[in-house]
Amino acid sequence: AQFRFLGKLLLVHGAWNYQRQAKLTFYSFYKNISLYITELWFAFYNGFSGQPIFQRWTIALYNIGFTALPIMVIALLDQDVSSQTRLRKPDLYNKGDRYSYKRFWGWILLSLAHSLTFFYVTFGAIPLGTPLSNGQTTDLLYVGNIIYSVNIITVTLQAGLETDYWTIFNHLTYWGSIAGWFIFIVPFSHLWPTFPIAEDMIGQDMVLYSSLMFYAVLPLAPAIALIPVLIYKWIRQVIFPSDVLLARQEDAYATRKACCAQMKKYQKF
């Protein structure tokens, strides 16, 4: 009697926890490298002077504010396969999202590719000194804020691509994180001189939100970054499906079958 829950504890909750922690670790490396390595690409243009491309407070808030909640929800709630299927197929314990050198370096390469995309797509579309519609020209902070915005959108959508089990909390945190950054820009651009911080952000909200180039780059760079990821995932799921994916498809089929049976039952009444 003392061990009657051991099978479910190990095969279900243990497996879920393992794949959640693997996603948490790999994704944390990914999102941080994709942002901070952007500074390395910029260093080739500023002569390695140490000049940052992002506003210092936005850098500080990146991990504790704008990208914290999506991966937190994944680490707490994500489920790759239902508990019933895991108990029925105990061999799935050794499969799925696991720690490995191959997966680790795959995430590192993805983060480097995304950081290159963020930087060069934005700088290619909006070089420094480009005239704006309001008569001003693009400066370093303007371009840096756009790169930061592109990063927030892309890494959050990447978290969505890694999610196996969607709940209302996933939608709230994913879309809320993206919207939170764009809402945050407005008050953050008007703190100084009432508060002695972010004096370089004065008026940045009006500059960004009145710029057509800002709205052009926002969907362009994430699309360029994520379309190869979508193609890769499609190939893996359709051409080379794993045992975990096949089990998840069985779960989806069983759920649809149960829903159809329930609808037929209500139709009789």
Short mmCIF file of C-alpha atoms in Angstrom, two decimals:
data_model
loop_
_atom_site.label_atom_id
_atom_site.label_comp_id
_atom_site.label_asym_id
_atom_site.label_seq_id
_atom_site.Cartn_x
_atom_site.Cartn_y
_atom_site.Cartn_z
CA ALA A 1 0.00 0.00 0.00
CA GLN A 2 2.90 2.37 0.69
CA PHE A 3 4.11 2.06 -2.90
CA ARG A 4 0.83 2.10 -4.81
CA PHE A 5 1.44 5.66 -6.01
CA LEU A 6 5.08 5.08 -6.95
CA GLY A 7 4.34 4.17 -10.57
CA LYS A 8 2.39 7.37 -11.23
CA LEU A 9 4.88 9.45 -9.27
CA LEU A 10 7.78 8.20 -11.36
CA LEU A 11 6.28 7.54 -14.80
CA VAL A 12 3.93 10.54 -14.91
CA HIS A 13 4.98 13.35 -12.59
CA GLY A 14 8.64 12.42 -12.72
CA ALA A 15 8.65 12.39 -16.53
CA TRP A 16 6.67 15.63 -16.74
CA ASN A 17 9.03 17.34 -14.31
CA TYR A 18 12.07 16.12 -16.23
CA GLN A 19 10.90 17.48 -19.58
CA ARG A 20 9.76 20.74 -17.96
CA GLN A 21 13.18 21.29 -16.37
CA ALA A 22 14.91 20.50 -19.66
CA LYS A 23 12.80 23.11 -21.45
CA LEU A 24 13.41 25.62 -18.65
CA THR A 25 17.18 25.19 -18.87
CA PHE A 26 17.50 25.23 -22.65
CA TYR A 27 15.05 28.10 -23.13
CA SER A 28 16.77 30.21 -20.46
CA PHE A 29 20.08 29.87 -22.30
CA TYR A 30 18.34 30.64 -25.60
CA LYS A 31 16.55 33.84 -24.63
CA ASN A 32 19.54 35.34 -22.82
CA ILE A 33 22.04 34.58 -25.57
CA SER A 34 19.67 35.88 -28.25
CA LEU A 35 19.56 39.26 -26.48
CA TYR A 36 23.04 39.74 -25.09
CA ILE A 37 25.02 38.41 -28.06
CA THR A 38 23.37 41.19 -30.05
CA GLU A 39 25.75 43.48 -28.18
CA LEU A 40 28.64 41.49 -29.66
CA TRP A 41 27.45 42.07 -33.22
CA PHE A 42 27.09 45.77 -32.42
CA ALA A 43 30.63 45.83 -31.01
CA PHE A 44 32.00 45.29 -34.52
CA TYR A 45 30.42 48.64 -35.46
CA ASN A 46 31.36 50.67 -32.38
CA GLY A 47 35.00 49.59 -32.31
CA PHE A 48 34.49 47.46 -29.18
CA SER A 49 34.09 50.66 -27.18
CA GLY A 50 31.60 49.11 -24.73
CA GLN A 51 28.73 51.32 -25.90
CA PRO A 52 25.49 49.38 -25.25
CA ILE A 53 22.76 49.26 -27.86
CA PHE A 54 19.95 48.83 -25.30
CA GLN A 55 18.75 51.16 -22.57
CA ARG A 56 20.26 49.91 -19.30
CA TRP A 57 16.94 49.61 -17.41
CA THR A 58 15.40 47.50 -20.16
CA ILE A 59 18.37 45.14 -19.90
CA ALA A 60 17.77 44.80 -16.16
CA LEU A 61 14.06 44.11 -16.65
CA TYR A 62 14.49 41.54 -19.41
CA ASN A 63 14.69 38.44 -17.22
CA ILE A 64 12.66 39.54 -14.23
CA GLY A 65 9.90 41.24 -16.20
CA PHE A 66 9.25 40.77 -19.88
CA THR A 67 10.39 37.16 -20.43
CA ALA A 68 9.95 35.61 -17.00
CA LEU A 69 6.32 34.45 -17.01
CA PRO A 70 6.10 32.37 -20.24
CA ILE A 71 8.86 29.95 -19.28
CA MET A 72 7.61 29.90 -15.69
CA VAL A 73 4.22 28.63 -16.86
CA ILE A 74 5.91 26.01 -19.05
CA ALA A 75 8.06 24.87 -16.12
CA LEU A 76 4.98 24.51 -13.92
CA LEU A 77 2.18 23.25 -16.18
CA ASP A 78 3.51 21.77 -19.41
CA GLN A 79 2.57 18.16 -20.24
CA ASP A 80 3.83 16.42 -23.34
CA VAL A 81 1.61 13.32 -22.98
CA SER A 82 -1.44 12.62 -20.80
CA SER A 83 -1.04 10.72 -17.54
CA GLN A 84 -3.15 7.81 -18.84
CA THR A 85 -0.90 7.36 -21.86
CA ARG A 86 2.27 7.56 -19.80
CA LEU A 87 1.01 4.85 -17.47
CA ARG A 88 -0.01 2.72 -20.43
CA LYS A 89 3.35 3.24 -22.18
CA PRO A 90 6.06 3.38 -19.49
CA ASP A 91 8.82 3.27 -22.14
CA LEU A 92 8.04 6.93 -22.91
CA TYR A 93 9.88 7.85 -19.71
CA ASN A 94 13.21 7.69 -21.56
CA LYS A 95 11.97 9.70 -24.55
CA GLY A 96 10.90 13.24 -25.32
CA ASP A 97 12.52 16.51 -24.26
CA ARG A 98 15.64 15.43 -22.40
CA TYR A 99 19.03 16.84 -21.49
CA SER A 100 21.63 16.07 -24.15
CA TYR A 101 24.63 17.74 -25.75
CA LYS A 102 22.86 17.63 -29.10
CA ARG A 103 19.82 19.50 -27.83
CA PHE A 104 21.97 21.95 -25.86
CA TRP A 105 24.06 22.95 -28.87
CA GLY A 106 20.94 23.06 -31.02
CA TRP A 107 19.47 25.70 -28.72
CA ILE A 108 22.78 27.61 -28.66
CA LEU A 109 22.92 27.70 -32.46
CA LEU A 110 19.28 28.80 -32.58
CA SER A 111 19.95 31.66 -30.17
CA LEU A 112 22.97 32.81 -32.20
CA ALA A 113 20.97 32.67 -35.43
CA HIS A 114 18.13 34.66 -33.89
CA SER A 115 20.46 37.30 -32.45
CA LEU A 116 22.03 37.74 -35.90
CA THR A 117 18.55 38.06 -37.39
CA PHE A 118 17.43 40.65 -34.84
CA PHE A 119 20.51 42.79 -35.36
CA TYR A 120 21.11 42.67 -39.10
CA VAL A 121 17.47 42.76 -40.20
CA THR A 122 16.87 45.85 -38.06
CA PHE A 123 20.12 47.57 -38.97
CA GLY A 124 19.65 46.65 -42.61
CA ALA A 125 16.15 48.10 -42.69
CA ILE A 126 16.86 51.11 -40.48
CA PRO A 127 20.47 52.37 -40.66
CA LEU A 128 21.53 55.00 -38.16
CA GLY A 129 20.75 58.49 -39.41
CA THR A 130 17.71 57.48 -41.46
CA PRO A 131 15.22 60.39 -41.66
CA LEU A 132 11.89 59.89 -39.88
CA SER A 133 8.50 61.36 -40.79
CA ASN A 134 8.67 63.77 -37.83
CA GLY A 135 11.86 65.37 -39.13
CA GLN A 136 14.19 63.54 -36.73
CA THR A 137 16.71 60.86 -37.68
CA THR A 138 17.18 57.40 -36.25
CA ASP A 139 19.68 57.16 -33.43
CA LEU A 140 21.20 54.31 -31.47
CA LEU A 141 18.46 54.14 -28.84
CA TYR A 142 15.71 54.11 -31.49
CA VAL A 143 17.28 51.14 -33.26
CA GLY A 144 18.07 49.44 -29.95
CA ASN A 145 14.47 49.68 -28.79
CA ILE A 146 13.27 48.13 -32.04
CA ILE A 147 15.75 45.25 -31.71
CA TYR A 148 14.60 44.78 -28.11
CA SER A 149 10.95 44.76 -29.22
CA VAL A 150 11.69 42.21 -31.94
CA ASN A 151 13.48 40.04 -29.39
CA ILE A 152 10.55 40.11 -26.94
CA ILE A 153 8.12 39.09 -29.68
CA THR A 154 10.32 36.31 -31.06
CA VAL A 155 11.41 34.64 -27.82
CA THR A 156 7.83 34.70 -26.54
CA LEU A 157 6.51 33.11 -29.73
CA GLN A 158 9.34 30.58 -29.50
CA ALA A 159 8.07 29.68 -26.04
CA GLY A 160 4.68 29.08 -27.64
CA LEU A 161 6.25 26.74 -30.18
CA GLU A 162 7.78 24.74 -27.32
CA THR A 163 4.48 24.45 -25.44
CA ASP A 164 2.78 21.05 -25.54
CA TYR A 165 -0.10 21.73 -23.17
CA TRP A 166 -1.98 25.01 -23.59
CA THR A 167 -3.97 26.58 -20.76
CA ILE A 168 -5.48 29.99 -20.12
CA PHE A 169 -2.31 30.84 -18.18
CA ASN A 170 -0.17 30.27 -21.27
CA HIS A 171 -2.26 32.68 -23.32
CA LEU A 172 -2.31 35.29 -20.54
CA THR A 173 1.44 35.21 -19.95
CA TYR A 174 2.53 34.96 -23.59
CA TRP A 175 0.36 37.70 -25.04
CA GLY A 176 0.59 39.66 -21.79
CA SER A 177 4.40 39.66 -21.92
CA ILE A 178 4.42 41.06 -25.45
CA ALA A 179 1.73 43.63 -24.71
CA GLY A 180 3.37 44.50 -21.39
CA TRP A 181 6.56 45.69 -23.10
CA PHE A 182 4.74 47.95 -25.55
CA ILE A 183 2.59 49.40 -22.77
CA PHE A 184 5.63 49.84 -20.52
CA ILE A 185 7.38 52.02 -23.12
CA VAL A 186 4.81 54.81 -22.68
CA PRO A 187 5.24 55.63 -18.97
CA PHE A 188 8.92 54.70 -19.10
CA SER A 189 9.47 57.40 -21.73
CA HIS A 190 8.12 60.08 -19.35
CA LEU A 191 9.71 59.23 -15.99
CA TRP A 192 12.45 61.83 -16.19
CA PRO A 193 12.71 64.48 -14.71
CA THR A 194 10.04 63.48 -12.14
CA PHE A 195 12.25 60.49 -11.32
CA PRO A 196 16.02 60.62 -11.85
CA ILE A 197 16.13 57.63 -14.21
CA ALA A 198 15.83 56.89 -17.94
CA GLU A 199 16.62 60.41 -19.07
CA ASP A 200 17.71 58.99 -22.44
CA MET A 201 14.22 57.51 -23.01
CA ILE A 202 12.41 60.87 -23.06
CA GLY A 203 9.90 60.90 -25.91
CA GLN A 204 10.91 57.50 -27.27
CA ASP A 205 7.31 56.26 -27.22
CA MET A 206 6.20 59.02 -29.60
CA VAL A 207 9.21 58.47 -31.86
CA LEU A 208 8.65 54.72 -32.08
CA TYR A 209 4.88 54.68 -32.38
CA SER A 210 4.84 57.38 -35.06
CA SER A 211 7.40 55.59 -37.24
CA LEU A 212 6.28 53.41 -40.14
CA MET A 213 9.64 51.63 -40.16
CA PHE A 214 8.98 50.47 -36.60
CA TYR A 215 5.76 48.73 -37.70
CA ALA A 216 7.45 47.28 -40.77
CA VAL A 217 10.32 45.63 -38.89
CA LEU A 218 8.20 44.28 -35.99
CA PRO A 219 6.59 41.45 -38.02
CA LEU A 220 9.47 41.07 -40.51
CA ALA A 221 12.31 40.08 -38.18
CA PRO A 222 10.31 37.56 -36.07
CA ALA A 223 8.98 35.98 -39.27
CA ILE A 224 12.48 35.55 -40.69
CA ALA A 225 13.65 34.08 -37.37
CA LEU A 226 10.74 31.69 -36.77
CA ILE A 227 9.86 30.38 -40.25
CA PRO A 228 12.92 28.05 -40.30
CA VAL A 229 11.92 26.79 -36.83
CA LEU A 230 8.39 26.05 -38.08
CA ILE A 231 9.77 24.20 -41.11
CA TYR A 232 12.09 22.15 -38.89
CA LYS A 233 9.27 21.24 -36.51
CA TRP A 234 6.99 20.32 -39.42
CA ILE A 235 9.64 17.98 -40.85
CA ARG A 236 10.16 16.32 -37.48
CA GLN A 237 6.45 15.90 -36.84
CA VAL A 238 5.33 14.78 -40.30
CA ILE A 239 8.34 12.91 -41.70
CA PHE A 240 10.23 11.80 -38.58
CA PRO A 241 7.65 11.64 -35.75
CA SER A 242 8.96 10.55 -32.37
CA ASP A 243 7.29 8.04 -30.06
CA VAL A 244 6.18 10.90 -27.82
CA LEU A 245 4.62 12.73 -30.76
CA LEU A 246 2.78 9.59 -31.86
CA ALA A 247 1.49 9.13 -28.31
CA ARG A 248 0.36 12.77 -28.25
CA GLN A 249 -1.51 12.24 -31.51
CA GLU A 250 -3.24 9.23 -29.94
CA ASP A 251 -4.27 11.47 -27.04
CA ALA A 252 -5.67 14.06 -29.44
CA TYR A 253 -7.60 11.40 -31.36
CA ALA A 254 -9.02 9.94 -28.14
CA THR A 255 -10.07 13.42 -26.98
CA ARG A 256 -11.83 14.17 -30.27
CA LYS A 257 -13.52 10.78 -30.19
CA ALA A 258 -14.78 11.37 -26.64
CA CYS A 259 -16.08 14.83 -27.58
CA CYS A 260 -17.96 13.43 -30.60
CA ALA A 261 -19.49 10.71 -28.46
CA GLN A 262 -20.59 13.28 -25.90
CA MET A 263 -22.14 15.48 -28.59
CA LYS A 264 -24.07 12.52 -30.02
CA LYS A 265 -25.32 11.73 -26.53
CA TYR A 266 -26.69 15.26 -26.11
CA GLN A 267 -28.24 15.23 -29.60
CA LYS A 268 -30.40 12.28 -28.58
CA PHE A 269 -32.09 14.50 -26.03
#
